[in-house]
């Protein structure tokens, strides 16, 4: 460790938490070397034996859900019940990861022109996992489970905003799995850069476009495999025939969940003119009922933002919208102590507003009005992002056709995305490169090798 230290803050109070020592560049190299040494035996371990050990990790995380939840709440302000649910979700989803890994690892055989070709799927080696602060247990675990089940080792860098949560999560992996197989490095951008420049074979990163681009530039030197999730500006289309109360409930829940700090938050609501007035009334009524509270209180459903920096970014977008003529049905207010920002409902939006163009990642219900379906689709696709989206309307082929026109990696039809399983977690445009989850996602952590021989 170096003399440099991270000092995270409690978002509910603004007070500093215990400092954490940063890893030196030499320390990063040592952790990677230990992971590489451990990976050889892990790759040689039968897949079902690896899965048994991974199930034990998931159980350990579930057994420590209360401790993890307290740490999440203290470091990033997530309400304690939601934080506990995040920790418990790993045990609930581990079997789907095991099944996907089993299928991804299976050899594929075929014969053509008298030649038998077998495609084998082999682990890459060591995966560097650089995690965000908004889901400091679930997001890194999704990546760590994928890496480990496919025979790789991993080196994990938590966000500098949630280092204690990251350290606790790492301990649960490290105490359950072979020594050195999952390493931990702590620090901010410089440590992340050192990990990208190190002798890892792949980087799995969740975060901003700018950081993702920097990772791509560095990784190009050694052609490292990349999986990058780089944010979103997810649209929600509300069309005639939609269940407006269900749509309004989804809009309020998904724009405000985790104080709006979710990769697939509803960031833009595009409502058909025929239903815009009624929808706006309903969603505003729901938002008015949301009250901020202490994230450690079991009754709290809306906590502070994770940092003063993120809160101020959202306030700047709201100020820009106001200066360009937006209408505030409900105007959010910064509250102290800590980094609280009450929810906003904003209408009369224009394309040039940063609230429309840039990722917000905060508690804002932003409503645009479209004259018809074609304009709604055009507005939805008028963005550099393409992570998630949802379309709401009368069920049937016409609504399915609207979903097909949306330029996003994941689209919900009269539902959201958060509980959807079975498909890859994937972005479009500048929302990402590569993808995770599902058989397809698992294979990003594997190297195919074709073996050809004369057919007998």
Tab-separated table of C-alpha atoms in Angstrom:
chain	number	residue	atom	x	y	z
A	1	UNK	CA	0.000	0.000	0.000
A	2	UNK	CA	1.069	3.575	-0.635
A	3	UNK	CA	0.947	6.671	1.550
A	4	UNK	CA	-2.082	7.781	-0.481
A	5	UNK	CA	-5.430	7.126	1.139
A	6	UNK	CA	-9.064	7.145	0.155
A	7	UNK	CA	-11.429	8.976	2.500
A	8	UNK	CA	-15.013	7.982	1.667
A	9	UNK	CA	-17.900	10.005	3.097
A	10	UNK	CA	-21.294	9.033	4.456
A	11	UNK	CA	-23.790	10.596	2.004
A	12	UNK	CA	-26.482	10.930	4.663
A	13	UNK	CA	-24.300	13.107	6.909
A	14	UNK	CA	-21.427	14.300	4.715
A	15	UNK	CA	-19.036	13.070	7.409
A	16	UNK	CA	-15.828	11.170	6.562
A	17	UNK	CA	-15.570	7.442	7.116
A	18	UNK	CA	-12.428	5.491	7.974
A	19	UNK	CA	-9.679	6.014	5.399
A	20	UNK	CA	-8.437	3.188	3.158
A	21	UNK	CA	-4.881	2.811	1.885
A	22	UNK	CA	-4.422	2.847	-1.900
A	23	UNK	CA	-2.528	0.118	-3.717
A	24	UNK	CA	0.797	1.111	-5.269
A	25	UNK	CA	1.582	0.342	-8.927
A	26	UNK	CA	3.988	-2.364	-7.756
A	27	UNK	CA	1.254	-3.722	-5.488
A	28	UNK	CA	-1.108	-3.959	-8.463
A	29	UNK	CA	1.471	-5.997	-10.387
A	30	UNK	CA	1.980	-8.323	-7.416
A	31	UNK	CA	-1.753	-8.960	-7.004
A	32	UNK	CA	-2.074	-9.723	-10.725
A	33	UNK	CA	0.908	-12.106	-10.576
A	34	UNK	CA	-0.649	-14.026	-7.671
A	35	UNK	CA	-3.941	-14.273	-9.557
A	36	UNK	CA	-2.172	-15.607	-12.642
A	37	UNK	CA	-0.402	-18.250	-10.594
A	38	UNK	CA	-3.662	-19.354	-8.968
A	39	UNK	CA	-5.540	-19.375	-12.276
A	40	UNK	CA	-3.626	-22.336	-13.700
A	41	UNK	CA	-4.945	-24.784	-11.128
A	42	UNK	CA	-8.396	-23.183	-11.209
A	43	UNK	CA	-8.638	-23.631	-14.992
A	44	UNK	CA	-7.661	-27.287	-14.576
A	45	UNK	CA	-10.429	-27.808	-12.000
A	46	UNK	CA	-13.573	-29.466	-13.354
A	47	UNK	CA	-16.363	-27.014	-14.130
A	48	UNK	CA	-18.781	-28.672	-11.688
A	49	UNK	CA	-16.199	-28.427	-8.895
A	50	UNK	CA	-15.667	-24.743	-9.675
A	51	UNK	CA	-19.433	-24.242	-9.581
A	52	UNK	CA	-19.628	-25.857	-6.132
A	53	UNK	CA	-17.098	-23.377	-4.793
A	54	UNK	CA	-18.886	-20.452	-6.438
A	55	UNK	CA	-22.149	-21.534	-4.821
A	56	UNK	CA	-20.336	-21.372	-1.502
A	57	UNK	CA	-19.257	-17.797	-2.285
A	58	UNK	CA	-22.845	-16.824	-3.089
A	59	UNK	CA	-24.009	-18.359	0.181
A	60	UNK	CA	-21.347	-16.464	2.110
A	61	UNK	CA	-22.489	-13.198	0.536
A	62	UNK	CA	-26.085	-13.990	1.483
A	63	UNK	CA	-25.046	-14.913	5.021
A	64	UNK	CA	-23.333	-11.519	5.354
A	65	UNK	CA	-26.144	-9.561	3.683
A	66	UNK	CA	-26.798	-7.440	6.772
A	67	UNK	CA	-23.155	-6.383	7.128
A	68	UNK	CA	-22.879	-5.658	3.418
A	69	UNK	CA	-26.135	-3.681	3.508
A	70	UNK	CA	-24.909	-1.499	6.358
A	71	UNK	CA	-21.698	-0.810	4.489
A	72	UNK	CA	-23.536	0.014	1.253
A	73	UNK	CA	-25.871	2.407	3.063
A	74	UNK	CA	-23.024	4.114	4.900
A	75	UNK	CA	-20.837	4.544	1.808
A	76	UNK	CA	-23.308	5.377	-0.957
A	77	UNK	CA	-26.604	6.133	0.765
A	78	UNK	CA	-28.755	3.298	-0.528
A	79	UNK	CA	-31.780	2.567	1.704
A	80	UNK	CA	-30.946	-0.376	3.938
A	81	UNK	CA	-33.740	-2.656	2.702
A	82	UNK	CA	-32.705	-2.119	-0.894
A	83	UNK	CA	-29.047	-2.630	0.003
A	84	UNK	CA	-29.869	-5.902	1.748
A	85	UNK	CA	-31.834	-7.027	-1.294
A	86	UNK	CA	-28.821	-6.262	-3.479
A	87	UNK	CA	-26.589	-8.462	-1.350
A	88	UNK	CA	-29.114	-11.293	-1.241
A	89	UNK	CA	-29.592	-11.194	-5.015
A	90	UNK	CA	-26.278	-12.981	-5.618
A	91	UNK	CA	-27.476	-16.229	-4.063
A	92	UNK	CA	-30.741	-15.937	-5.998
A	93	UNK	CA	-29.034	-15.636	-9.369
A	94	UNK	CA	-25.993	-17.898	-8.970
A	95	UNK	CA	-27.694	-20.931	-10.539
A	96	UNK	CA	-28.497	-18.987	-13.706
A	97	UNK	CA	-24.811	-18.084	-13.957
A	98	UNK	CA	-23.798	-21.721	-13.445
A	99	UNK	CA	-26.158	-22.918	-16.178
A	100	UNK	CA	-24.949	-20.252	-18.588
A	101	UNK	CA	-21.306	-21.110	-17.904
A	102	UNK	CA	-21.937	-24.829	-18.458
A	103	UNK	CA	-23.446	-24.114	-21.856
A	104	UNK	CA	-20.780	-21.576	-22.785
A	105	UNK	CA	-17.979	-24.044	-22.000
A	106	UNK	CA	-19.481	-26.882	-24.053
A	107	UNK	CA	-17.523	-27.950	-27.134
A	108	UNK	CA	-19.162	-27.494	-30.514
A	109	UNK	CA	-18.639	-30.077	-33.282
A	110	UNK	CA	-19.425	-30.009	-36.972
A	111	UNK	CA	-18.370	-31.675	-40.235
A	112	UNK	CA	-18.020	-29.915	-43.573
A	113	UNK	CA	-16.225	-31.077	-46.767
A	114	UNK	CA	-14.840	-34.100	-44.961
A	115	UNK	CA	-13.266	-32.033	-42.166
A	116	UNK	CA	-14.415	-32.314	-38.586
A	117	UNK	CA	-14.100	-29.043	-36.680
A	118	UNK	CA	-14.325	-28.888	-32.918
A	119	UNK	CA	-14.594	-25.486	-31.263
A	120	UNK	CA	-13.310	-25.471	-27.709
A	121	UNK	CA	-13.802	-22.602	-25.279
A	122	UNK	CA	-10.888	-21.764	-23.024
A	123	UNK	CA	-10.468	-19.241	-20.215
A	124	UNK	CA	-8.600	-16.051	-21.050
A	125	UNK	CA	-6.507	-15.964	-17.871
A	126	UNK	CA	-6.849	-13.001	-15.499
A	127	UNK	CA	-9.775	-10.561	-15.659
A	128	UNK	CA	-9.523	-7.084	-14.175
A	129	UNK	CA	-12.898	-6.029	-12.747
A	130	UNK	CA	-13.341	-2.273	-12.224
A	131	UNK	CA	-16.627	-1.704	-10.432
A	132	UNK	CA	-18.962	1.286	-9.943
A	133	UNK	CA	-20.321	2.682	-6.692
A	134	UNK	CA	-24.062	2.477	-7.348
A	135	UNK	CA	-24.322	-1.331	-7.014
A	136	UNK	CA	-21.071	-2.145	-5.208
A	137	UNK	CA	-21.971	-5.789	-4.529
A	138	UNK	CA	-24.190	-6.849	-7.427
A	139	UNK	CA	-22.292	-5.319	-10.343
A	140	UNK	CA	-18.814	-6.638	-9.472
A	141	UNK	CA	-20.295	-10.007	-8.545
A	142	UNK	CA	-21.971	-10.320	-11.942
A	143	UNK	CA	-18.535	-9.874	-13.511
A	144	UNK	CA	-16.598	-11.925	-10.958
A	145	UNK	CA	-19.023	-14.854	-11.222
A	146	UNK	CA	-18.714	-14.819	-15.006
A	147	UNK	CA	-14.923	-14.725	-14.884
A	148	UNK	CA	-14.553	-17.406	-12.227
A	149	UNK	CA	-17.114	-19.889	-13.537
A	150	UNK	CA	-15.394	-19.850	-16.926
A	151	UNK	CA	-12.015	-20.719	-15.370
A	152	UNK	CA	-10.424	-17.289	-15.044
A	153	UNK	CA	-8.861	-15.547	-12.082
A	154	UNK	CA	-9.853	-11.980	-11.249
A	155	UNK	CA	-8.445	-8.792	-9.767
A	156	UNK	CA	-11.126	-6.535	-8.330
A	157	UNK	CA	-10.949	-2.747	-7.935
A	158	UNK	CA	-13.968	-1.314	-6.082
A	159	UNK	CA	-15.033	2.274	-6.611
A	160	UNK	CA	-13.142	4.826	-4.549
A	161	UNK	CA	-16.544	5.828	-3.124
A	162	UNK	CA	-17.266	2.335	-1.718
A	163	UNK	CA	-13.894	0.865	-0.674
A	164	UNK	CA	-15.103	-0.675	2.597
A	165	UNK	CA	-17.949	-2.488	0.860
A	166	UNK	CA	-15.488	-3.678	-1.769
A	167	UNK	CA	-13.065	-4.943	0.865
A	168	UNK	CA	-15.800	-6.883	2.658
A	169	UNK	CA	-17.064	-8.375	-0.599
A	170	UNK	CA	-13.528	-9.372	-1.598
A	171	UNK	CA	-12.964	-11.036	1.774
A	172	UNK	CA	-15.967	-13.280	1.198
A	173	UNK	CA	-14.577	-14.372	-2.168
A	174	UNK	CA	-11.011	-14.736	-0.899
A	175	UNK	CA	-11.909	-16.762	2.194
A	176	UNK	CA	-13.975	-19.220	0.147
A	177	UNK	CA	-11.862	-19.679	-2.984
A	178	UNK	CA	-8.221	-20.748	-3.545
A	179	UNK	CA	-5.604	-18.312	-2.313
A	180	UNK	CA	-4.814	-15.489	-4.721
A	181	UNK	CA	-7.535	-16.398	-7.212
A	182	UNK	CA	-9.451	-13.159	-6.552
A	183	UNK	CA	-7.223	-10.213	-5.777
A	184	UNK	CA	-8.127	-6.765	-4.450
A	185	UNK	CA	-6.656	-3.385	-5.339
A	186	UNK	CA	-7.893	-0.119	-3.857
A	187	UNK	CA	-7.723	3.407	-5.196
A	188	UNK	CA	-9.098	5.942	-7.636
A	189	UNK	CA	-8.343	6.529	-11.301
A	190	UNK	CA	-4.583	6.031	-11.098
A	191	UNK	CA	-5.006	2.566	-9.605
A	192	UNK	CA	-7.590	1.658	-12.213
A	193	UNK	CA	-5.161	2.804	-14.915
A	194	UNK	CA	-2.407	0.676	-13.363
A	195	UNK	CA	-4.690	-2.354	-13.450
A	196	UNK	CA	-5.539	-1.761	-17.117
A	197	UNK	CA	-1.825	-1.429	-17.938
A	198	UNK	CA	-0.917	-4.566	-15.966
A	199	UNK	CA	-0.557	-8.148	-17.157
A	200	UNK	CA	-4.279	-8.914	-17.168
A	201	UNK	CA	-5.947	-10.475	-20.199
A	202	UNK	CA	-9.284	-8.697	-19.982
A	203	UNK	CA	-10.887	-5.645	-18.396
A	204	UNK	CA	-14.547	-5.681	-17.367
A	205	UNK	CA	-15.585	-2.139	-16.501
A	206	UNK	CA	-18.773	-0.308	-15.597
A	207	UNK	CA	-18.674	3.483	-15.593
A	208	UNK	CA	-18.466	6.590	-17.733
A	209	UNK	CA	-17.892	6.920	-21.466
A	210	UNK	CA	-14.746	9.003	-20.900
A	211	UNK	CA	-13.164	6.367	-18.662
A	212	UNK	CA	-14.234	3.598	-21.032
A	213	UNK	CA	-12.529	5.396	-23.905
A	214	UNK	CA	-9.348	5.799	-21.840
A	215	UNK	CA	-9.412	2.073	-21.073
A	216	UNK	CA	-9.805	1.263	-24.772
A	217	UNK	CA	-6.799	3.416	-25.663
A	218	UNK	CA	-4.585	1.733	-23.057
A	219	UNK	CA	-5.869	-1.779	-23.797
A	220	UNK	CA	-5.107	-1.386	-27.514
A	221	UNK	CA	-1.377	-1.701	-26.836
A	222	UNK	CA	-1.754	-5.344	-25.792
A	223	UNK	CA	-5.111	-6.112	-27.421
A	224	UNK	CA	-6.797	-6.888	-24.124
A	225	UNK	CA	-10.350	-8.223	-24.273
A	226	UNK	CA	-12.865	-5.612	-23.095
A	227	UNK	CA	-16.378	-5.621	-21.717
A	228	UNK	CA	-17.504	-2.047	-21.076
A	229	UNK	CA	-20.852	-0.799	-19.784
A	230	UNK	CA	-20.774	2.950	-20.219
A	231	UNK	CA	-24.074	4.360	-19.029
A	232	UNK	CA	-27.376	5.233	-20.607
A	233	UNK	CA	-30.091	7.760	-21.253
A	234	UNK	CA	-32.889	5.229	-21.223
A	235	UNK	CA	-36.164	6.278	-22.861
A	236	UNK	CA	-39.618	5.150	-21.795
A	237	UNK	CA	-42.289	5.510	-24.475
A	238	UNK	CA	-45.901	5.871	-23.277
A	239	UNK	CA	-48.403	5.448	-26.104
A	240	UNK	CA	-52.214	5.432	-26.416
A	241	UNK	CA	-53.665	2.217	-25.047
A	242	UNK	CA	-51.132	1.983	-22.228
A	243	UNK	CA	-52.217	1.263	-18.680
A	244	UNK	CA	-51.390	4.792	-17.526
A	245	UNK	CA	-51.353	4.000	-13.823
A	246	UNK	CA	-48.965	1.078	-14.326
A	247	UNK	CA	-46.813	3.221	-16.614
A	248	UNK	CA	-46.774	6.100	-14.135
A	249	UNK	CA	-45.834	3.744	-11.310
A	250	UNK	CA	-42.974	2.309	-13.381
A	251	UNK	CA	-41.794	5.797	-14.330
A	252	UNK	CA	-41.747	7.020	-10.737
A	253	UNK	CA	-40.152	3.854	-9.382
A	254	UNK	CA	-37.463	3.543	-12.031
A	255	UNK	CA	-36.581	7.228	-12.246
A	256	UNK	CA	-36.204	7.489	-8.459
A	257	UNK	CA	-34.915	4.047	-7.408
A	258	UNK	CA	-31.546	4.393	-5.686
A	259	UNK	CA	-32.077	8.186	-6.018
A	260	UNK	CA	-32.012	7.723	-9.792
A	261	UNK	CA	-28.516	6.235	-9.683
A	262	UNK	CA	-29.199	3.104	-11.731
A	263	UNK	CA	-27.626	2.177	-15.071
A	264	UNK	CA	-31.067	1.524	-16.550
A	265	UNK	CA	-32.943	4.318	-14.779
A	266	UNK	CA	-35.834	5.830	-16.717
A	267	UNK	CA	-34.049	9.012	-17.811
A	268	UNK	CA	-36.374	10.247	-20.585
A	269	UNK	CA	-40.123	9.704	-20.707
A	270	UNK	CA	-41.544	10.291	-24.172
A	271	UNK	CA	-45.333	10.498	-23.983
A	272	UNK	CA	-47.799	10.608	-26.858
A	273	UNK	CA	-49.684	13.922	-26.886
A	274	UNK	CA	-53.033	12.150	-26.535
A	275	UNK	CA	-52.155	10.830	-23.068
A	276	UNK	CA	-49.485	13.311	-21.923
A	277	UNK	CA	-51.670	15.369	-19.598
A	278	UNK	CA	-53.164	12.431	-17.736
A	279	UNK	CA	-49.867	10.575	-17.500
A	280	UNK	CA	-48.055	13.635	-16.141
A	281	UNK	CA	-50.755	14.174	-13.518
A	282	UNK	CA	-50.529	10.575	-12.349
A	283	UNK	CA	-46.733	10.438	-12.165
A	284	UNK	CA	-46.544	13.784	-10.333
A	285	UNK	CA	-48.991	12.487	-7.746
A	286	UNK	CA	-46.758	9.484	-7.114
A	287	UNK	CA	-43.586	11.559	-6.939
A	288	UNK	CA	-45.102	13.981	-4.410
A	289	UNK	CA	-45.539	11.056	-2.032
A	290	UNK	CA	-41.786	10.300	-2.034
A	291	UNK	CA	-40.030	11.589	1.079
A	292	UNK	CA	-36.289	11.374	1.781
A	293	UNK	CA	-35.135	9.562	4.878
A	294	UNK	CA	-32.190	8.097	6.778
A	295	UNK	CA	-30.875	5.189	4.653
A	296	UNK	CA	-30.261	3.123	7.815
A	297	UNK	CA	-33.980	3.352	8.681
A	298	UNK	CA	-35.878	0.243	7.551
A	299	UNK	CA	-38.830	2.379	6.439
A	300	UNK	CA	-36.792	4.611	4.111
A	301	UNK	CA	-37.320	4.159	0.385
A	302	UNK	CA	-35.498	7.266	-0.870
A	303	UNK	CA	-32.076	8.207	0.407
A	304	UNK	CA	-29.339	10.716	-0.406
A	305	UNK	CA	-27.270	10.821	-3.555
A	306	UNK	CA	-23.926	9.077	-3.335
A	307	UNK	CA	-21.737	12.176	-3.472
A	308	UNK	CA	-21.803	15.952	-3.534
A	309	UNK	CA	-20.280	15.762	-6.999
A	310	UNK	CA	-23.146	13.680	-8.386
A	311	UNK	CA	-25.777	15.832	-6.689
A	312	UNK	CA	-24.225	18.987	-8.117
A	313	UNK	CA	-24.152	17.492	-11.618
A	314	UNK	CA	-27.910	16.887	-11.427
A	315	UNK	CA	-28.522	20.391	-10.061
A	316	UNK	CA	-26.536	21.818	-12.988
A	317	UNK	CA	-28.723	19.928	-15.470
A	318	UNK	CA	-31.866	21.207	-13.765
A	319	UNK	CA	-30.545	24.776	-13.858
A	320	UNK	CA	-29.747	24.409	-17.562
A	321	UNK	CA	-33.266	23.110	-18.225
A	322	UNK	CA	-34.762	26.057	-16.339
A	323	UNK	CA	-32.667	28.527	-18.334
A	324	UNK	CA	-33.962	26.978	-21.585
A	325	UNK	CA	-37.630	27.259	-20.610
A	326	UNK	CA	-38.457	23.939	-18.974
A	327	UNK	CA	-41.527	23.716	-16.753
A	328	UNK	CA	-41.051	22.318	-13.244
A	329	UNK	CA	-44.158	20.442	-12.149
A	330	UNK	CA	-42.150	19.526	-9.050
A	331	UNK	CA	-38.815	21.200	-8.371
A	332	UNK	CA	-36.247	19.207	-6.429
A	333	UNK	CA	-34.261	20.834	-3.659
A	334	UNK	CA	-30.871	20.071	-2.165
A	335	UNK	CA	-31.195	19.281	1.520
A	336	UNK	CA	-28.662	18.771	4.278
A	337	UNK	CA	-26.932	17.439	6.095
A	338	UNK	CA	-25.460	15.141	3.512
A	339	UNK	CA	-26.168	14.945	-0.204
A	340	UNK	CA	-29.954	14.772	-0.370
A	341	UNK	CA	-31.783	15.974	-3.470
A	342	UNK	CA	-35.564	15.699	-3.504
A	343	UNK	CA	-37.225	14.471	-6.747
A	344	UNK	CA	-38.132	16.695	-9.698
A	345	UNK	CA	-40.756	16.345	-12.427
A	346	UNK	CA	-39.812	18.439	-15.469
A	347	UNK	CA	-41.693	19.003	-18.736
A	348	UNK	CA	-41.430	21.223	-21.840
A	349	UNK	CA	-37.984	19.862	-22.603
A	350	UNK	CA	-35.890	20.793	-25.634
A	351	UNK	CA	-33.275	18.663	-27.432
A	352	UNK	CA	-30.439	21.062	-26.593
A	353	UNK	CA	-30.905	20.713	-22.830
A	354	UNK	CA	-28.268	18.679	-20.996
A	355	UNK	CA	-31.154	17.012	-19.173
A	356	UNK	CA	-32.151	15.515	-22.538
A	357	UNK	CA	-28.688	14.916	-24.022
A	358	UNK	CA	-26.503	13.704	-21.146
A	359	UNK	CA	-26.815	10.973	-18.561
A	360	UNK	CA	-28.392	12.427	-15.416
A	361	UNK	CA	-28.054	9.624	-12.851
A	362	UNK	CA	-30.268	11.404	-10.394
A	363	UNK	CA	-33.871	11.705	-9.129
A	364	UNK	CA	-35.502	13.437	-12.090
A	365	UNK	CA	-38.670	12.500	-13.997
A	366	UNK	CA	-38.043	14.172	-17.363
A	367	UNK	CA	-41.068	14.222	-19.686
A	368	UNK	CA	-41.111	14.987	-23.409
A	369	UNK	CA	-44.246	15.002	-25.599
A	370	UNK	CA	-44.429	13.409	-29.059
A	371	UNK	CA	-47.140	14.109	-31.639
A	372	UNK	CA	-47.261	10.513	-32.899
A	373	UNK	CA	-45.540	7.150	-32.659
A	374	UNK	CA	-42.985	7.912	-35.358
A	375	UNK	CA	-41.871	11.070	-33.589
A	376	UNK	CA	-41.702	9.191	-30.269
A	377	UNK	CA	-39.379	6.579	-31.797
A	378	UNK	CA	-37.271	9.277	-33.436
A	379	UNK	CA	-36.912	11.114	-30.130
A	380	UNK	CA	-36.030	7.885	-28.322
A	381	UNK	CA	-33.245	7.101	-30.791
A	382	UNK	CA	-31.876	10.656	-30.920
A	383	UNK	CA	-29.064	9.945	-28.458
A	384	UNK	CA	-25.526	8.639	-28.362
A	385	UNK	CA	-26.601	6.123	-25.718
A	386	UNK	CA	-28.406	2.832	-26.182
A	387	UNK	CA	-28.464	0.730	-23.009
A	388	UNK	CA	-32.089	0.115	-22.026
A	389	UNK	CA	-35.562	1.298	-22.982
A	390	UNK	CA	-39.193	0.404	-22.474
A	391	UNK	CA	-42.360	0.849	-24.534
A	392	UNK	CA	-45.838	1.034	-23.006
A	393	UNK	CA	-49.076	0.692	-24.951
A	394	UNK	CA	-51.815	-1.715	-25.995
A	395	UNK	CA	-50.249	-5.214	-26.056
A	396	UNK	CA	-49.927	-6.746	-29.501
A	397	UNK	CA	-47.953	-6.742	-32.750
A	398	UNK	CA	-48.045	-2.958	-33.157
A	399	UNK	CA	-46.353	-2.393	-29.799
A	400	UNK	CA	-43.843	-5.162	-30.541
A	401	UNK	CA	-43.027	-3.404	-33.814
A	402	UNK	CA	-42.312	-0.192	-31.884
A	403	UNK	CA	-39.939	-2.109	-29.599
A	404	UNK	CA	-38.118	-3.467	-32.659
A	405	UNK	CA	-37.406	0.090	-33.821
A	406	UNK	CA	-35.752	1.208	-30.583
A	407	UNK	CA	-31.958	1.448	-30.743
A	408	UNK	CA	-31.146	-0.034	-27.355
A	409	UNK	CA	-29.542	-3.268	-26.267
A	410	UNK	CA	-32.436	-4.154	-23.953
A	411	UNK	CA	-36.084	-3.201	-24.388
A	412	UNK	CA	-38.973	-3.923	-22.038
A	413	UNK	CA	-42.494	-4.189	-23.429
A	414	UNK	CA	-45.009	-3.016	-20.799
A	415	UNK	CA	-42.394	-3.791	-18.170
A	416	UNK	CA	-38.924	-2.817	-17.028
A	417	UNK	CA	-35.583	-4.533	-17.349
A	418	UNK	CA	-34.245	-4.979	-13.837
A	419	UNK	CA	-35.765	-8.389	-13.153
A	420	UNK	CA	-35.415	-9.759	-16.690
A	421	UNK	CA	-33.211	-12.835	-16.945
A	422	UNK	CA	-32.022	-15.088	-19.727
A	423	UNK	CA	-30.719	-12.524	-22.186
A	424	UNK	CA	-27.411	-10.686	-22.290
A	425	UNK	CA	-26.897	-7.405	-20.475
A	426	UNK	CA	-25.892	-5.367	-23.481
A	427	UNK	CA	-25.577	-1.796	-24.663
A	428	UNK	CA	-25.797	-0.197	-28.104
A	429	UNK	CA	-23.955	2.815	-29.528
A	430	UNK	CA	-21.781	4.428	-26.851
A	431	UNK	CA	-23.468	2.597	-23.984
A	432	UNK	CA	-21.026	-0.223	-24.193
A	433	UNK	CA	-18.777	-2.752	-25.844
A	434	UNK	CA	-19.391	-6.448	-25.347
A	435	UNK	CA	-21.898	-7.798	-22.884
A	436	UNK	CA	-22.395	-9.997	-19.855
A	437	UNK	CA	-24.857	-12.563	-18.458
A	438	UNK	CA	-26.417	-15.406	-20.480
A	439	UNK	CA	-24.458	-17.928	-22.557
A	440	UNK	CA	-23.512	-15.214	-25.032
A	441	UNK	CA	-22.205	-12.976	-22.282
A	442	UNK	CA	-20.203	-15.778	-20.652
A	443	UNK	CA	-18.339	-16.347	-23.892
A	444	UNK	CA	-16.831	-12.886	-23.696
A	445	UNK	CA	-14.751	-14.358	-20.862
A	446	UNK	CA	-13.574	-17.267	-23.033
A	447	UNK	CA	-11.300	-17.729	-26.038
A	448	UNK	CA	-12.611	-20.006	-28.810
A	449	UNK	CA	-10.146	-22.391	-30.406
A	450	UNK	CA	-10.979	-24.306	-33.590
A	451	UNK	CA	-9.451	-27.779	-33.922
A	452	UNK	CA	-9.709	-29.380	-37.365
A	453	UNK	CA	-9.095	-33.027	-38.334
A	454	UNK	CA	-10.123	-35.374	-41.111
A	455	UNK	CA	-13.563	-36.795	-40.515
A	456	UNK	CA	-13.554	-40.561	-39.978
